[in-house]
Coordinates of C-alpha atoms and ligand atoms in Angstrom, one line a residue:
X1 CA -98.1 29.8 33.6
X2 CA -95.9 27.3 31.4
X3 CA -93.0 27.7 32.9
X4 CA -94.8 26.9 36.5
X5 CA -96.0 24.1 34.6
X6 CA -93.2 22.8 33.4
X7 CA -91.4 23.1 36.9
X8 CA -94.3 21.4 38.7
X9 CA -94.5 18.4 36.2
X10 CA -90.6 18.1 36.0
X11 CA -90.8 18.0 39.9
X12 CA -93.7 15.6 40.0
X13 CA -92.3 13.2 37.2
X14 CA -89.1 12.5 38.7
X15 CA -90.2 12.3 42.0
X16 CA -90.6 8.4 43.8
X17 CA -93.8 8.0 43.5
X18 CA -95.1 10.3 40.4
X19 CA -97.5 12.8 41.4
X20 CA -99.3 15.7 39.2
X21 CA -101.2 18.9 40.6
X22 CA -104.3 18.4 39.9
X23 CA -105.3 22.3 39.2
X24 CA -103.4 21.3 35.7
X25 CA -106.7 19.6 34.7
X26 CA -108.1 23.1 33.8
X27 CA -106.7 24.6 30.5
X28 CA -109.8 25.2 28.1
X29 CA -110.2 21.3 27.0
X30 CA -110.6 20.3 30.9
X31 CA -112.6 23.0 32.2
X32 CA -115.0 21.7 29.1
X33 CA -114.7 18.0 30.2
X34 CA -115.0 19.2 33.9
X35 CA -118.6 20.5 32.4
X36 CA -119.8 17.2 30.7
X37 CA -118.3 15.8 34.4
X38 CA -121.0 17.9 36.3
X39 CA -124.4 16.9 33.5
X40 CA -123.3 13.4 34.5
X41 CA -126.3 12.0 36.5
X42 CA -123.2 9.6 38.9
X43 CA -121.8 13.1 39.5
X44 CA -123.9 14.3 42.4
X45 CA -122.2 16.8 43.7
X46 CA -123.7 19.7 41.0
X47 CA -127.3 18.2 42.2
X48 CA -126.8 18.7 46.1
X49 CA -125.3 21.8 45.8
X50 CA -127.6 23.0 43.3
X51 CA -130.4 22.0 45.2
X52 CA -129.1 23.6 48.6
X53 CA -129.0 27.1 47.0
X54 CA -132.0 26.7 45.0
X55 CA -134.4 25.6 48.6
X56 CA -132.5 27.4 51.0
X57 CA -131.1 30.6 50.1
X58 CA -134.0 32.6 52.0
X59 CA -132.4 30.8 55.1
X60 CA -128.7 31.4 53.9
X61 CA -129.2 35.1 53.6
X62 CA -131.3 35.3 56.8
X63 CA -128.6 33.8 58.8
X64 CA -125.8 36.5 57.2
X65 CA -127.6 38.8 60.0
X66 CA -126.4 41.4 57.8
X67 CA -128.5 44.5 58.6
X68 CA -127.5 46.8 55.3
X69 CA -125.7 46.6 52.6
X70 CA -123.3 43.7 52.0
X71 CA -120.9 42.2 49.0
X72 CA -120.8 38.9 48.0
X73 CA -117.3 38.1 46.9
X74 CA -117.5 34.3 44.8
X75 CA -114.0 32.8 44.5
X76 CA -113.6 30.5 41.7
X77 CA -117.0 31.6 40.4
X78 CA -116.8 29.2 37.0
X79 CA -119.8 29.5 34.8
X80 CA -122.2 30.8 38.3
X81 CA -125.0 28.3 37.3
X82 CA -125.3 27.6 41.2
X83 CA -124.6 31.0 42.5
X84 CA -127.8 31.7 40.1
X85 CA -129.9 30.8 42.2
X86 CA -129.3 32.9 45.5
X87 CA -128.2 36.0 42.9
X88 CA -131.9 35.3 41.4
X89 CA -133.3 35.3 45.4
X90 CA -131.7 38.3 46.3
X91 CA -132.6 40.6 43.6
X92 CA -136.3 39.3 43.3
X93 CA -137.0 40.5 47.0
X94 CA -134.7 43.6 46.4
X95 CA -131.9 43.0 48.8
X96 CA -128.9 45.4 48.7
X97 CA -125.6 44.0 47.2
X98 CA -123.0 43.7 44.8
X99 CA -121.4 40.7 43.5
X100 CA -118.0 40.2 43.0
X101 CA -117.1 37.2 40.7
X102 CA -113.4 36.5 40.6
X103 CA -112.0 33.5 38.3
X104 CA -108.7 33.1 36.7
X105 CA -110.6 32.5 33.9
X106 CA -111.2 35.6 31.6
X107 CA -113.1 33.6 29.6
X108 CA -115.4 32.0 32.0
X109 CA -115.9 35.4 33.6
X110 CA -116.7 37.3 30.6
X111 CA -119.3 34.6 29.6
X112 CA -120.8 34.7 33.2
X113 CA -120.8 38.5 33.2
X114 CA -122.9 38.3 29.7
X115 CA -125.2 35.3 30.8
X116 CA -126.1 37.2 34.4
X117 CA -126.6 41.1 32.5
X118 CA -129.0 39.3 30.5
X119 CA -131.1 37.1 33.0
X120 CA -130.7 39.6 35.8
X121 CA -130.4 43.0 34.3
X122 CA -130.6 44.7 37.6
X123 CA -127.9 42.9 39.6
X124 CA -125.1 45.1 40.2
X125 CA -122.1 43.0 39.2
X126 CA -117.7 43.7 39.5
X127 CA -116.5 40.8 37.7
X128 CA -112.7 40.0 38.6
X129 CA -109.9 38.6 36.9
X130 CA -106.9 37.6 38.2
X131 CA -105.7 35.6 41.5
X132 CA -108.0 35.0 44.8
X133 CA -105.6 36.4 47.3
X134 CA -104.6 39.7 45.5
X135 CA -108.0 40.9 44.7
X136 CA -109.3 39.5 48.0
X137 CA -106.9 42.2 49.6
X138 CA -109.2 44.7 48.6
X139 CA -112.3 43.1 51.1
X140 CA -110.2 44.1 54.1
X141 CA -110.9 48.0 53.3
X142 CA -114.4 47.8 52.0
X143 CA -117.1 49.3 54.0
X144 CA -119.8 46.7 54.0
X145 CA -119.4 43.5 54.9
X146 CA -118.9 40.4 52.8
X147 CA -120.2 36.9 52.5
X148 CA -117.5 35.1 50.6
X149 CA -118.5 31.7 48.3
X150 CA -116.2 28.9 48.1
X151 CA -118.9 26.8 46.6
X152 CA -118.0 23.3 44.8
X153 CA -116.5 21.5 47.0
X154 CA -113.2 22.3 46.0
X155 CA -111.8 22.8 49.3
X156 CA -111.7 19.0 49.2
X157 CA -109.0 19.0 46.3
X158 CA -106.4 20.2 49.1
X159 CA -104.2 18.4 51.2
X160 CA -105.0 19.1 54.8
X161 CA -101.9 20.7 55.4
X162 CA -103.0 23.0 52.3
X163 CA -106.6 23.2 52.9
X164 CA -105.9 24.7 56.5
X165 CA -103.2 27.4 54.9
X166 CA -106.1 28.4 52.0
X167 CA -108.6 29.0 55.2
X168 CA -106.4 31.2 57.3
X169 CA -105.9 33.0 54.4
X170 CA -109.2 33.8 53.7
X171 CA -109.8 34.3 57.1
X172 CA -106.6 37.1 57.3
X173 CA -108.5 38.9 54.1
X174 CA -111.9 38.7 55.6
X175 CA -112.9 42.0 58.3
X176 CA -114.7 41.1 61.9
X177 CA -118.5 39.6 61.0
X178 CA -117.3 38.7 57.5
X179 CA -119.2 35.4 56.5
X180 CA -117.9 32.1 54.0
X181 CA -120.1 30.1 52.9
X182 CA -117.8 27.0 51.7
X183 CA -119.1 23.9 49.8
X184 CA -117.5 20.4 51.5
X185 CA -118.5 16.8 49.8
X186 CA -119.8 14.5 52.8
X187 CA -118.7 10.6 53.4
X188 CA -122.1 8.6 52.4
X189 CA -122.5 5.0 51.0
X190 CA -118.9 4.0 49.3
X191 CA -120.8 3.2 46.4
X192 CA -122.4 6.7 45.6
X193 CA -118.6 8.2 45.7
X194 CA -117.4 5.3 43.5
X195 CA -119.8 5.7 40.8
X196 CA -119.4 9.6 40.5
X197 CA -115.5 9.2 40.0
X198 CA -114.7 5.9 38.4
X199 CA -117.3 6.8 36.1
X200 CA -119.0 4.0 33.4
X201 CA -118.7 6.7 30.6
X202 CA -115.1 7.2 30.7
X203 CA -115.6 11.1 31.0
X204 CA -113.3 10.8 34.2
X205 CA -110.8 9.3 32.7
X206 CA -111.0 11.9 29.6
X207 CA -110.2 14.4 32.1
X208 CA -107.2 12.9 33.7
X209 CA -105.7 11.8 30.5
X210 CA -106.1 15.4 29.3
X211 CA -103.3 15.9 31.1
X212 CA -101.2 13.7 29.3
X213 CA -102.6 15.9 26.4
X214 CA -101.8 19.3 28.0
X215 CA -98.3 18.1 28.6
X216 CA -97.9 16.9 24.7
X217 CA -98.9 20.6 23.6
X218 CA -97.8 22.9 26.2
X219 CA -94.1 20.8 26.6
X220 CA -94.2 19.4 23.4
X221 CA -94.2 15.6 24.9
X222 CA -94.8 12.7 23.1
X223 CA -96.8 10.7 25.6
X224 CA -99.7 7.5 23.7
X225 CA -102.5 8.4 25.5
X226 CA -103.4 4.7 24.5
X227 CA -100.7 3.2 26.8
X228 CA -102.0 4.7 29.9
X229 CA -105.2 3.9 31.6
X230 CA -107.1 5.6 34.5
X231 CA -107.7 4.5 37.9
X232 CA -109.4 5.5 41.0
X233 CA -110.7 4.2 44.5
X234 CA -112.4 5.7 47.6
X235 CA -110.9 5.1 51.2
X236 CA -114.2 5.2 53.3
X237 CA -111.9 5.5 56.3
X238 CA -110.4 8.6 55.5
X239 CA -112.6 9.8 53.0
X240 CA -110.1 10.1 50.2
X241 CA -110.7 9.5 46.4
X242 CA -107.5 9.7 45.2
X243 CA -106.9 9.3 41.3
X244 CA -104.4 8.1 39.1
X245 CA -102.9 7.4 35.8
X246 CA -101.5 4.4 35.2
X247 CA -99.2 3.2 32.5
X248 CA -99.8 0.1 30.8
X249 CA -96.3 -0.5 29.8
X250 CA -93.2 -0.3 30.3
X251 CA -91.7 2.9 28.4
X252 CA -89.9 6.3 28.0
X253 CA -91.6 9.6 27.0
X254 CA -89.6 12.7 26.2
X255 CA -90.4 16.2 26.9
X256 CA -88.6 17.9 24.5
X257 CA -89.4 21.7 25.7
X258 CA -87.4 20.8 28.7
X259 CA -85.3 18.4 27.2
X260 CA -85.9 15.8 29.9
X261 CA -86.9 11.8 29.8
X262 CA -89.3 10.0 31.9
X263 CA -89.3 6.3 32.3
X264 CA -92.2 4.5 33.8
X265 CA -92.6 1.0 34.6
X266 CA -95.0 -1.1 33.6
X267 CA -98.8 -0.4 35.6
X268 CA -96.7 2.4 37.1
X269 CA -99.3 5.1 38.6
X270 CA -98.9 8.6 38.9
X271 CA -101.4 10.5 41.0
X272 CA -103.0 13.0 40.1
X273 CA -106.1 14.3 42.7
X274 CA -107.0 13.6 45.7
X275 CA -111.0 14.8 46.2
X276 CA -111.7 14.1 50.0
X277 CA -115.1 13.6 51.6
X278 CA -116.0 14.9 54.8
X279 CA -117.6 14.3 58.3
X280 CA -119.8 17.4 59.7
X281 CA -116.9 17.0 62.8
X282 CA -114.3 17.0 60.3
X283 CA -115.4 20.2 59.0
X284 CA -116.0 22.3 62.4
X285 CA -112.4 21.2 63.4
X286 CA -111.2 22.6 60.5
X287 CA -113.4 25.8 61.0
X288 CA -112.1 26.2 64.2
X289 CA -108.9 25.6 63.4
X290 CA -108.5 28.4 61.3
X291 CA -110.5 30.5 64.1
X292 CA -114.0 30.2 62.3
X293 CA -117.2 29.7 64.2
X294 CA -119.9 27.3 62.1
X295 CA -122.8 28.9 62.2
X296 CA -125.3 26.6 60.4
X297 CA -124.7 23.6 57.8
X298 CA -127.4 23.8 54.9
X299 CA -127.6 20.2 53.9
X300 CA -129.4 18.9 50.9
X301 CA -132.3 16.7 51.3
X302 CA -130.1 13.3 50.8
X303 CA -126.9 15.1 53.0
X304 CA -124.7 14.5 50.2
X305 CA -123.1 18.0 50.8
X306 CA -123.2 21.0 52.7
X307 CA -122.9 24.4 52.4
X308 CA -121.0 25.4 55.6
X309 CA -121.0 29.2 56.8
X310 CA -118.8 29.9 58.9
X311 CA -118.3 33.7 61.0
X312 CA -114.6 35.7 61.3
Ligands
AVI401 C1 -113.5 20.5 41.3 N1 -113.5 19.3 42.2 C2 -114.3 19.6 43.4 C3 -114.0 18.1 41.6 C4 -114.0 16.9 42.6 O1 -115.1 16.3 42.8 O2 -113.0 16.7 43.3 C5 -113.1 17.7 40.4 C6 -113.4 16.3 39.9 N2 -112.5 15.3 39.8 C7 -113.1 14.3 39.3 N3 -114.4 14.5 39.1 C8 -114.6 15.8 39.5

């Protein structure tokens, strides 16, 4: 993981216009400022979502049309407090499944695996560690079918270019009648999106910085947190939010572990996410794109977000 690290920031740092992946913000400090992100009241997102599969998931699961048996295959599954909900549905009206949490996370799945054997003793759980695309392998031979979650709205952390390569590679591990339900952030009132990201506690700007952080520890840098600063905006044209760090100064930062030196100018940005809203249109073409047919959006009750699921 380091050494992928240390070749993506080395790439990113000496490229024109600075640029850092933002799936770096997740070592164990930014997955816990990522939570204090998601109790922020500006950060809707956890709401909607929350709220979707707390109302609706009597709808979702009557729209699988899934007539025995099924799995339910969560990528990225994180702590589960939304999946809670529809695991908490399904098991109260005694509906025949098994859940399969996968997270890179061994932490994060061994603490969900504890919470949900406690709260819901007789869900039958498979907890996975490791990467998406290599356990997902595994769904093409199963015998039932599948409804994967890509719940969060991460999908919107992707370039498009990217975003459509992740899809058709779910959609070449997923059998005929397999279902995804997939989590997209909707364009609303500039404002909204503004507040949740260029947040008035700082907490956003924790978690970018914590990449300054990471990079002092992991590549033994010897970057001032203090002389860099945090900056985003929202494009309500294309929907981006794109994020940055900025560098107050003028100055030079060595990474000893690869012995190289960065220079950056003085407000010199580097980006560092891009966290796109959508359009309901926007999110059929790329259905279709990657040969999915929508068939329903569950939308909370402000249509903040949806919950897309989409048919192989
Ligand atoms: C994980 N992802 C969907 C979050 C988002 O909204 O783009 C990450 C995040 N970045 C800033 N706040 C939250």
């Amino acid at each position: 993981m380091t050494d992928n690290f240390a070749k993506d920031v080395l790439k990113g740092l000496t490229a024109k216009n600075k640029h850092l992946p933002s799936k770096y913000f997740y070592d164990d400090n930014g997955s816990r400022i990522f939570q204090e992100i998601m109790n922020m009241p500006e950060y809707y997102p956890t709401n909607s979502e929350f709220e979707i599969l707390s109302m609706q998931s009597k709808q979702i699961i009557e729209a699988l049309k899934f007539s025995g048996p099924f799995n339910i295959v969560e990528l990225g599954a994180g702590d589960g407090f939304k999946t809670f909900k529809l695991l908490e549905y399904l098991v109260n009206n005694n509906v025949d499944f098994h859940y399969i949490p996968i997270d890179i996370s061994q932490e994060a799945i061994d603490i969900l695996t504890q919470r949900l054997k406690e709260k819901l003793p007789a869900l039958k759980i498979h907890p996975k560690v490791g990467d998406y695309f290599e356990i997902l392998k595994d769904n093409r031979h199963s015998d039932y079918p599948s409804l994967l979650l890509f719940l969060g709205g991460n999908i919107g952390n992707y370039l498009e270019e990217k975003a459509k390569e992740l899809l058709q590679l779910f959609h070449k591990n997923m059998k005929r009648g397999d279902k995804l339900l997939i989590g997209f952030d909707l364009k609303k009132n500039p404002i909204i999106i503004h507040n949740a990201y260029y947040d008035k506690h700082g907490i956003t700007k924790r978690f970018n910085l914590n990449l300054l952080v990471r990079m002092n520890r992991e590549l033994d840098a010897d970057f001032k947190i203090d002389d860099f600063d945090f900056y985003c905006y929202y494009n309500p044209i294309t929907g981006n939010v794109k994020s940055y760090i900025v560098s107050l100064r003028k100055q030079t930062v060595h990474l000893k572990a690869i012995n190289e030196v960065i220079h950056f100018d003085y407000d010199e940005l580097i980006w560092t996410e891009l966290s796109k809203k959508y359009a309901l249109e926007e999110i059929s073409d790329l259905a279709n794109n990657a040969e999915f047919t929508v068939e329903h959006n569950f939308l909370d009750c402000k249509h903040y977000f949806t919950d897309s699921l989409w048919t192989k």
